Coordinates of C-alpha atoms in Angstrom, one line a residue:
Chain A
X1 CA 26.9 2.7 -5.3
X2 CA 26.5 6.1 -3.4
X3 CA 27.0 9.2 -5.2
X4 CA 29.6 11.7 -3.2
X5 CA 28.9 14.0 -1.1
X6 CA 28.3 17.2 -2.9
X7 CA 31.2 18.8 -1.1
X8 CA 33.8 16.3 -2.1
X9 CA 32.7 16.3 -6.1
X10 CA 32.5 20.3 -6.0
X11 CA 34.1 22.2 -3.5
X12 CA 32.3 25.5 -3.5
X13 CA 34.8 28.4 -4.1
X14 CA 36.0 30.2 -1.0
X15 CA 35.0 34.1 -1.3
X16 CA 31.9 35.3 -3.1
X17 CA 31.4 38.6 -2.6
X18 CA 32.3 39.5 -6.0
X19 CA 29.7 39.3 -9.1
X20 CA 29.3 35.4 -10.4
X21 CA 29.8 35.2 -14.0
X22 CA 26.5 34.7 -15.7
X23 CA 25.9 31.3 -16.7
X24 CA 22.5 29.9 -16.7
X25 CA 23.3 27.5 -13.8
X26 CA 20.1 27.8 -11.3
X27 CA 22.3 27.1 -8.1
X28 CA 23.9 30.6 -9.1
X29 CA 21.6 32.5 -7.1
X30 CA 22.5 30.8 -3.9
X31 CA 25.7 32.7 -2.6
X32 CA 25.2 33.4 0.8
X33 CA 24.7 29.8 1.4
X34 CA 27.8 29.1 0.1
X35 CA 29.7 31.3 2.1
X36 CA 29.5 29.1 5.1
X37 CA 31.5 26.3 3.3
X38 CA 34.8 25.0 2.8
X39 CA 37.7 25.8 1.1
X40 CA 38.6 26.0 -2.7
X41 CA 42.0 23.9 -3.3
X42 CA 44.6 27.2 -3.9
X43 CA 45.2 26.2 -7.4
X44 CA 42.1 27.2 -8.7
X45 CA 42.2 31.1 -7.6
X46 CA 45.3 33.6 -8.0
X47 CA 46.0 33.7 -4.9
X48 CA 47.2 37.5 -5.9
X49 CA 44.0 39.1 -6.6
X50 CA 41.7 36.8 -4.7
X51 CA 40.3 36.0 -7.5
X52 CA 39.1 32.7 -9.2
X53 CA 41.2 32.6 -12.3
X54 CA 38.8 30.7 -14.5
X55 CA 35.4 30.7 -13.1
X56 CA 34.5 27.6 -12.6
X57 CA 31.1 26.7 -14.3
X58 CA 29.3 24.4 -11.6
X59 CA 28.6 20.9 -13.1
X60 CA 25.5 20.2 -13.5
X61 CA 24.3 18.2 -10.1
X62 CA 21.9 15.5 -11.1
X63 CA 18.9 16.9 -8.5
X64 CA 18.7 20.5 -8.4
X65 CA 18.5 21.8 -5.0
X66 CA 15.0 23.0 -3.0
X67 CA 15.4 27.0 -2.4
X68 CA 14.9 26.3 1.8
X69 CA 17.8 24.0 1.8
X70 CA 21.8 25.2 3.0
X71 CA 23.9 23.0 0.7
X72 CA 25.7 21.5 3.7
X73 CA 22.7 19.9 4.4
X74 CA 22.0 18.5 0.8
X75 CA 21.7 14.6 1.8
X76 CA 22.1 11.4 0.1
X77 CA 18.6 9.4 0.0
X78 CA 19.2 7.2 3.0
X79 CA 17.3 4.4 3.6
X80 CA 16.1 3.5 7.1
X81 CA 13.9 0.8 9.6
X82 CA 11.5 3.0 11.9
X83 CA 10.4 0.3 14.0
X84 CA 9.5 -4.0 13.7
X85 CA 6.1 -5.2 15.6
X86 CA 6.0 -9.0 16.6
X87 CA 2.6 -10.3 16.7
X88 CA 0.9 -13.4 17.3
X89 CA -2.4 -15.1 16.4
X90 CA -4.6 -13.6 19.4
X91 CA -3.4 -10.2 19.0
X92 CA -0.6 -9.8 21.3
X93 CA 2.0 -7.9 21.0
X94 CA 5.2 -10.2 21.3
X95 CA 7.8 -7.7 20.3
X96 CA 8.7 -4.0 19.5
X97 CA 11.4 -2.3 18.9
X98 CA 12.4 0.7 17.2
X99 CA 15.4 2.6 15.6
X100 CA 14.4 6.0 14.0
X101 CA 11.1 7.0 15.1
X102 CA 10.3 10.6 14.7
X103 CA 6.7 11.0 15.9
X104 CA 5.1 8.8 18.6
X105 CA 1.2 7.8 18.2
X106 CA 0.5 10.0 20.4
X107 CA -1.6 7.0 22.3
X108 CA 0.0 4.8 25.2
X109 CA 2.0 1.8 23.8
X110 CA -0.5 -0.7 25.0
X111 CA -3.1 1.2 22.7
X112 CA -0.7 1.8 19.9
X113 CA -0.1 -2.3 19.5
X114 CA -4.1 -3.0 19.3
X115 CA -4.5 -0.3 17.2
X116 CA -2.1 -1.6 14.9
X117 CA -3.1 -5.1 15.2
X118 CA -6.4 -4.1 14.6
X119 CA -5.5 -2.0 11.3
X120 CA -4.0 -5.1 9.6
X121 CA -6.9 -7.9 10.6
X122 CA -8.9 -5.1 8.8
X123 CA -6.9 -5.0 6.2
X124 CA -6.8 -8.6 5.4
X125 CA -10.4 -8.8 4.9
X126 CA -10.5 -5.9 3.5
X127 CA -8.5 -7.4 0.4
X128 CA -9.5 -10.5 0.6
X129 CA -12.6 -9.4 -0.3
X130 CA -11.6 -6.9 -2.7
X131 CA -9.5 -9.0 -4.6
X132 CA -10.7 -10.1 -8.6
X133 CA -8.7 -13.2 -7.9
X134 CA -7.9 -15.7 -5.8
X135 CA -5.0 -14.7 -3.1
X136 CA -2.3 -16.6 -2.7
X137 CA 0.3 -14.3 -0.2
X138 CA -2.5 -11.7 0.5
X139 CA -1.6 -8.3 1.8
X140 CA 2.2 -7.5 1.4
X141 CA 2.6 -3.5 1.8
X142 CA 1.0 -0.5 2.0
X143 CA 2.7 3.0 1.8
X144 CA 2.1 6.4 2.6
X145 CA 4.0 9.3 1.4
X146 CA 6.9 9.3 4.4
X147 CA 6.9 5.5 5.5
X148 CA 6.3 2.2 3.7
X149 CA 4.5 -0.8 5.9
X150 CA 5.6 -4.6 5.3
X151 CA 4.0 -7.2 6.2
X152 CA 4.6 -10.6 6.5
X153 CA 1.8 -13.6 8.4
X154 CA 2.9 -17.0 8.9
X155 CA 0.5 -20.1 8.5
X156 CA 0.1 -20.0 12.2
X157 CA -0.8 -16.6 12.7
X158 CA 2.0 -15.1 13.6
X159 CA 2.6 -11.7 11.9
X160 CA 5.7 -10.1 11.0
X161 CA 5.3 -5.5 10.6
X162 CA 8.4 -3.9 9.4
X163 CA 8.3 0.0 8.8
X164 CA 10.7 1.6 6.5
X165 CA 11.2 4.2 4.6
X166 CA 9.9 4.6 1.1
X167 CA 13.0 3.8 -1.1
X168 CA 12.9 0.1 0.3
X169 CA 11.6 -2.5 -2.1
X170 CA 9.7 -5.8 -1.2
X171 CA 11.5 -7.2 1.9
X172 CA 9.3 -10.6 2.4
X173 CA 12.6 -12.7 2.2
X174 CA 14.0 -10.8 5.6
X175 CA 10.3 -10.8 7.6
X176 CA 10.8 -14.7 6.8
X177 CA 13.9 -14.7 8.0
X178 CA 12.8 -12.7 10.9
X179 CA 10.2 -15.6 11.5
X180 CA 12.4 -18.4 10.9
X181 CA 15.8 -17.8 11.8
X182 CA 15.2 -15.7 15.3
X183 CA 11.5 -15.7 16.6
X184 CA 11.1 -19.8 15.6
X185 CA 15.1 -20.5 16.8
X186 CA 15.0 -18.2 19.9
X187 CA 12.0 -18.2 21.0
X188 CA 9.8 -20.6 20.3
X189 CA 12.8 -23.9 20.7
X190 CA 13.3 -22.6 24.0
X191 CA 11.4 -24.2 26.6
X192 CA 11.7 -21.8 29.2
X193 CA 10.1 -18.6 26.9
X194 CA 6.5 -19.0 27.1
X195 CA 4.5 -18.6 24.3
X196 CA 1.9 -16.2 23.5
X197 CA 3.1 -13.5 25.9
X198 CA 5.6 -10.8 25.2
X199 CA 9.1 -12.0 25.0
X200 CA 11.7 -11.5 27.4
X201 CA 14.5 -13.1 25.8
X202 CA 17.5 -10.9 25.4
X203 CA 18.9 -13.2 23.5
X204 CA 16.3 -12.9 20.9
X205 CA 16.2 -8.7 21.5
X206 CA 19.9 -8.2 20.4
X207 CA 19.8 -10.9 17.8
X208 CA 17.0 -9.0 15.9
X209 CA 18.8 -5.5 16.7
X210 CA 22.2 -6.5 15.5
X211 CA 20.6 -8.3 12.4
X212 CA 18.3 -5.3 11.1
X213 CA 21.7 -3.2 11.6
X214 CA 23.1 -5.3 8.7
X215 CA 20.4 -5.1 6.9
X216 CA 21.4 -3.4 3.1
X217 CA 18.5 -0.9 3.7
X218 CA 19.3 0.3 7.2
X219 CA 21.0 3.4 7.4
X220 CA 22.7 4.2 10.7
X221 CA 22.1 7.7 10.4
X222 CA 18.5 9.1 11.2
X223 CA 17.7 9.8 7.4
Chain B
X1 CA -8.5 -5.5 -17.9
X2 CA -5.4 -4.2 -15.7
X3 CA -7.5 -2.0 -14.1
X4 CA -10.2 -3.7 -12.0
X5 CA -12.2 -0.9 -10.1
X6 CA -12.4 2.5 -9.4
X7 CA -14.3 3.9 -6.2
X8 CA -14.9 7.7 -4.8
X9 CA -15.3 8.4 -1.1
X10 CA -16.7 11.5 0.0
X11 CA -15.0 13.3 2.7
X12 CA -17.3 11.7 5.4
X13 CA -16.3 7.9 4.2
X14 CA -19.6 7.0 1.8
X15 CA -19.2 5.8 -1.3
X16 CA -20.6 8.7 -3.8
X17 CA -19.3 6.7 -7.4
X18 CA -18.2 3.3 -7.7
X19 CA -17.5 1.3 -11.9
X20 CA -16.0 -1.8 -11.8
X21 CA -14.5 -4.2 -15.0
X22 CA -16.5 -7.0 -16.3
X23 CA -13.7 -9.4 -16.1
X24 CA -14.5 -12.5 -15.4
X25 CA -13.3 -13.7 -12.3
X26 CA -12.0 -17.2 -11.6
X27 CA -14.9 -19.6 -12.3
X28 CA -15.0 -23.1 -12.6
X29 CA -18.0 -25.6 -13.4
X30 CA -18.1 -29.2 -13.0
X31 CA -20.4 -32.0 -12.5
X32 CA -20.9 -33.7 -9.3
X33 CA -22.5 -36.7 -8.3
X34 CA -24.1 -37.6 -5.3
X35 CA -23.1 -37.1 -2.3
X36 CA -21.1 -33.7 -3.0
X37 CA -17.2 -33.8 -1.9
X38 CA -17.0 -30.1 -1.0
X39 CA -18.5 -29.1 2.4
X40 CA -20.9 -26.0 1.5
X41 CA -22.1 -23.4 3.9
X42 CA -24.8 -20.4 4.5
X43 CA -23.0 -17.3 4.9
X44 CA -24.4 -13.6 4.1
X45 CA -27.2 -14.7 1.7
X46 CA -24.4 -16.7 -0.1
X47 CA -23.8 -20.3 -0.1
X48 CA -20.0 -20.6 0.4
X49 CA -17.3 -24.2 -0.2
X50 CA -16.4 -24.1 3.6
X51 CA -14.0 -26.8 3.0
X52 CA -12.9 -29.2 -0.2
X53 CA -10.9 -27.7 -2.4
X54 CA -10.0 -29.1 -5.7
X55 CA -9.9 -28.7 -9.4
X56 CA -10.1 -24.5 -9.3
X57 CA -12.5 -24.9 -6.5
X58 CA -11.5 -23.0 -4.0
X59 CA -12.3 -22.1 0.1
X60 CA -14.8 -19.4 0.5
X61 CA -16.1 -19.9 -3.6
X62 CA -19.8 -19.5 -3.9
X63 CA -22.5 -21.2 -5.4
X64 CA -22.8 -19.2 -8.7
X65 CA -25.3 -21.3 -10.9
X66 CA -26.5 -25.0 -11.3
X67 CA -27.3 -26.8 -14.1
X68 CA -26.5 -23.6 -16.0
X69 CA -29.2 -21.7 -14.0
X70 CA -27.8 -18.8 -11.7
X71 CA -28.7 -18.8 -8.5
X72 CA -30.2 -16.5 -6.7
X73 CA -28.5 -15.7 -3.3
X74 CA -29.5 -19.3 -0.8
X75 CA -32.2 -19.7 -3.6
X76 CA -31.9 -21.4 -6.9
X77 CA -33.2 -19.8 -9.9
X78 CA -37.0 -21.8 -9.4
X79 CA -37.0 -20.9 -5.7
X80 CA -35.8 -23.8 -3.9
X81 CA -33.2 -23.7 -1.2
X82 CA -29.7 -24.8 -2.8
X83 CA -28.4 -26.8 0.0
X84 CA -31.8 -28.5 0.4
X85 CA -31.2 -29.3 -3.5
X86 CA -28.3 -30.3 -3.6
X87 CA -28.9 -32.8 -0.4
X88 CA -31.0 -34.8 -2.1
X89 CA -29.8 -37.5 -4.3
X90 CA -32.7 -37.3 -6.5
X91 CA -31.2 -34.1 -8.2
X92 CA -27.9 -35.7 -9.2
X93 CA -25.9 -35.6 -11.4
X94 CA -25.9 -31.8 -10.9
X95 CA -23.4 -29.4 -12.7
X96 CA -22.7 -26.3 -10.6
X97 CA -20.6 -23.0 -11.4
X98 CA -18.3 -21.9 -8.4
X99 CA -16.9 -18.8 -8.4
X100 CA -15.2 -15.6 -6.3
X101 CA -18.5 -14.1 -5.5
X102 CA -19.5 -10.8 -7.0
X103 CA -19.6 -7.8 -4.3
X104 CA -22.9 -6.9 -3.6
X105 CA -23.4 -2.6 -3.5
X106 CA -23.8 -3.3 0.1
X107 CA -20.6 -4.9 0.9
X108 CA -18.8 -2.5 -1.6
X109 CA -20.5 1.0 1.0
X110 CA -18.9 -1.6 3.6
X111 CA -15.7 -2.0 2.0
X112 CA -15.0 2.0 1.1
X113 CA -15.9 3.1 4.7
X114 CA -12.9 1.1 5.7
X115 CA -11.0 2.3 3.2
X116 CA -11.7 5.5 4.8
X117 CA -11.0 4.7 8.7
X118 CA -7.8 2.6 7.2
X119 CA -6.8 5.5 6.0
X120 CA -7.0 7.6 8.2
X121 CA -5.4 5.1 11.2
X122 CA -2.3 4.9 8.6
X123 CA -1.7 8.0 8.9
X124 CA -1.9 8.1 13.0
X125 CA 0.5 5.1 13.2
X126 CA 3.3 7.2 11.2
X127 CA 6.4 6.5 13.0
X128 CA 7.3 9.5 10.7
X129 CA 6.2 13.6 10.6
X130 CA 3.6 14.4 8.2
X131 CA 2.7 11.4 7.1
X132 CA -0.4 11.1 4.6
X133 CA -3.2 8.5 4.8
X134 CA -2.2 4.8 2.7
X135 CA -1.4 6.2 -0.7
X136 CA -1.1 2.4 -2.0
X137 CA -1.6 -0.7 -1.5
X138 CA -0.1 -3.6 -2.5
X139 CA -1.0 -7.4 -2.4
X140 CA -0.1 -10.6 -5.2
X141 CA -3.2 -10.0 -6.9
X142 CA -4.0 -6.1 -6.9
X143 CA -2.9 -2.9 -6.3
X144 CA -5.0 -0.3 -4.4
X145 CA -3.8 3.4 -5.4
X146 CA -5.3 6.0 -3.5
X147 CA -5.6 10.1 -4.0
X148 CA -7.2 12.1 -1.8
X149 CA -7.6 15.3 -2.5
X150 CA -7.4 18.8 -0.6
X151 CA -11.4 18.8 0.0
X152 CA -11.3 15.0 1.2
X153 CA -12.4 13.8 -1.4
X154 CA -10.4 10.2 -2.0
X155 CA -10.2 8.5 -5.8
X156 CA -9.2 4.7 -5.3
X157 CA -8.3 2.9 -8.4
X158 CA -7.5 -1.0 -8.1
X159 CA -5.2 -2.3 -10.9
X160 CA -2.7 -5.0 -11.6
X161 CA 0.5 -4.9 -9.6
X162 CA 2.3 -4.1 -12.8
X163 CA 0.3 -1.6 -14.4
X164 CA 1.8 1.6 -14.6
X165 CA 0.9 5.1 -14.9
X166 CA -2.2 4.8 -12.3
X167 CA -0.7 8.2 -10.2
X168 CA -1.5 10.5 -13.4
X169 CA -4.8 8.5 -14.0
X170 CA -6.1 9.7 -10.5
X171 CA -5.4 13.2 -11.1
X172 CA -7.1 12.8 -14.6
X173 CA -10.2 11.5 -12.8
X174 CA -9.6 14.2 -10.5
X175 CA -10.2 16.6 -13.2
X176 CA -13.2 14.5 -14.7
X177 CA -15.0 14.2 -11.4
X178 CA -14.3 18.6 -10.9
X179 CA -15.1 18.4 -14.7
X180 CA -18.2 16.9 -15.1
X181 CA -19.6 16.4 -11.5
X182 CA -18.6 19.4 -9.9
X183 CA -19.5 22.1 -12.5
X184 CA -23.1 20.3 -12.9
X185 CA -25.9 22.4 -11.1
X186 CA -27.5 19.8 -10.3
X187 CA -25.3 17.8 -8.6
X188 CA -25.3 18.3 -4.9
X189 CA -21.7 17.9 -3.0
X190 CA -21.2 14.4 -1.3
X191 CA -23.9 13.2 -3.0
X192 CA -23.6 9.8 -5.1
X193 CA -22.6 11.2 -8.6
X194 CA -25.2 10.1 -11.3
X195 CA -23.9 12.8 -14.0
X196 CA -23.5 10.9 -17.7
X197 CA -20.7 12.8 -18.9
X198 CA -18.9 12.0 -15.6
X199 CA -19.3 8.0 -16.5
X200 CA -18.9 8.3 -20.2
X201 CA -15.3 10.4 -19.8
X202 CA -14.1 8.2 -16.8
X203 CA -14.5 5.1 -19.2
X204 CA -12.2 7.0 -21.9
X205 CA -10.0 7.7 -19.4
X206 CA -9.3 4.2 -18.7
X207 CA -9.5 3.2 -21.9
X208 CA -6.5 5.4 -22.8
X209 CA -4.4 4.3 -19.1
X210 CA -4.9 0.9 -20.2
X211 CA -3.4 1.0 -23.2
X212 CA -0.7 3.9 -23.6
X213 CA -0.5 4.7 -19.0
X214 CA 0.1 8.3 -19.6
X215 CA -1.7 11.6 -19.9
X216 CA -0.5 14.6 -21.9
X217 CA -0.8 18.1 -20.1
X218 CA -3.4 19.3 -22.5
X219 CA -5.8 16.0 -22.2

């Protein structure tokens, strides 16, 4: 279910100039934002005097609004996939891709895959030691406070990364079906992709594009 | 106990406080007769089941005690080798305790100065702006929480996956460690914190996030 957009529940009123009747509503103070946006439907101001005939009190909006924000740009939480990393036992990088990425490593690709391949061997041992009891999936996320990191290892090795945005929840049933369903039927049943190096298949590039696009989480829009 | 551990890193990655829960962890003890079913190895000072699991007895268990004796690292608790002993058929029956082995302080320096490079590679692998380091963890078994604070200073707490409240706890022992640790003269910044008042009000604190998970503003 996603709420409206804030325009379509509560059309701001057309002209402001005038003095807003004092209510205790703390998006009152925001006028000149509101200027910029659309129109009041004409039944709700004499049209006469250009004035609203019963001042509408703004409903209450759920979340009030940051001070540094416009209202047009007041968005809905959307959730989003950054980017997927494919790795196998040894370390290599078997696939990337990414779909809203906002700030590079900083560190040449090649770098950025051992980097991250090297962050999550440490964190495996890392909890498995830590751990009061005995592990039975291991390590399953970590999150910061912009991105969430899921992770997913295969029997074999082979090691599933998924970045998203916080607001996603455990997402271990898609890496698996990331595993299972595309690497495992397009990859690794064809004879003529060659394990353990990078893959080529394009079959296997669009099939993972066009199946995180219909993911519930993704969000078209860079959110 | 839902919470397991709490750790402090110091801005440079060393551990400066570190209390952990007396739980037990997952032990089992059974008797076994000659020749042993479980493969055992040497590794670290610690003699580890390499291979054979069974009955609670799992890979990468150690040694804990035989014959009700704890053991003492590779040696048992009369100073003989354990996997010397427990080769010869003489000894048997035996009856030994495996368990998850118990960090030594060692491991657990170790452990928080990868906390602390983990940390800080999280945040450099941000496919986003303005990303902080790993705020929290989370695996079947635990979850690692993590605060680090304007100075650098980082307050990890490790706690079931279902306890609650553990964001407000961090700030509280926040407060305690600027409390009790910082406002002691002698105390010296960085420095492993051996301050009483520090230890007794950290307890209290997770005595009360046990039980009720939240802190008033006035506490």
């Amino acid at each position: 279910m996603s709420a409206p957009s804030y325009e379509e529940s509560c059309p701001p009123p057309k002209n402001l100039d005038r003095e807003k009747p004092k209510t205790s509503s703390p998006f009152q103070t925001q006028h000149s934002a509101l200027k910029t946006v659309g129109n009041l439907p004409p039944t709700a101001y004499n049209s006469a005097s250009h004035e609203l005939r019963h001042a509408p009190a703004r409903p209450r909006f759920p979340t009030p609004p940051r001070a540094s924000e416009a209202w047009p740009r007041m968005r809905v939480a959307s959730m989003t996939v950054h980017n997927l990393y494919l790795f196998d036992r040894n370390g290599v990088c078997l696939h990337y891709s990414e779909w809203h990425r906002k700030k590079q490593a900083g560190i040449p690709k090649e770098e950025e895959y051992k980097l991250m391949y090297g962050m999550l061997f440490s964190i495996r041992s890392f909890v498995s030691k830590m751990s009061p009891l005995d592990m039975k999936d291991g390590f399953l996320s970590f999150q910061t406070s912009r991105y969430k990191l899921h992770y997913y290892e295969t029997p074999t090795g082979i090691k599933v990364v998924m970045n998203t945005d916080l607001g996603v929840g455990p997402i271990r049933d898609v890496l698996h079906h990331i595993y299972s369903a595309l690497y495992v039927e397009l990859v690794v049943k064809n004879p003529l992709c060659p394990l353990g190096q990078t893959v080529q298949s394009e079959l296997f590039r669009s099939r993972l594009d066009s199946y995180v696009r219909s993911l519930p989480f993704f969000s078209a829009r860079a959110g | 106990m839902a919470i397991f551990s709490v750790y402090v890193v110091n801005k440079a990655g060393g551990l400066i406080y570190q209390w952990d829960s007396y739980s037990p962890r997952a032990e089992a003890e059974k008797t076994f007769s000659y020749p042993l079913d479980l493969l055992l190895k040497l590794h670290d000072e610690r003699v580890l089941v390499a291979f054979g699991q069974r009955d609670g007895i799992r890979v990468g268990h150690a040694v804990l005690a035989i014959n009700g004796m704890d053991v003492n690292g590779k040696y048992t608790a009369d100073g003989k080798e354990v996997l010397e002993y427990l080769g010869n058929s003489a000894n048997y029956p035996v009856s030994i305790r495996f368990g998850r082995p118990r960090l030594t302080s060692n491991e657990k320096l170790m452990l928080a100065s990868m906390f602390h490079s983990l940390f800080a590679i999280g945040s450099q692998l941000s496919p986003e702006q303005g990303s902080s380091g790993i705020e929290m963890l989370e695996t079947d078994t635990f979850k690692l929480h993590c605060f680090q604070t304007l100075t650098g200073i980082k307050f990890v707490v490790l706690a079931d996956p279902r306890q609650a409240g553990i964001d407000s706890l961090l700030r509280k022992i926040y407060e305690i460690y600027s409390d009790f640790a910082l406002k002691n003269p002698f105390y010296s910044l960085e420095m492993p914190i051996r301050c009483e008042l520090f230890d007794q009000n950290l307890k209290l604190a997770l005595e009360v996030a046990e039980k009720a998970g939240t802190f008033g503003p006035g506490s």
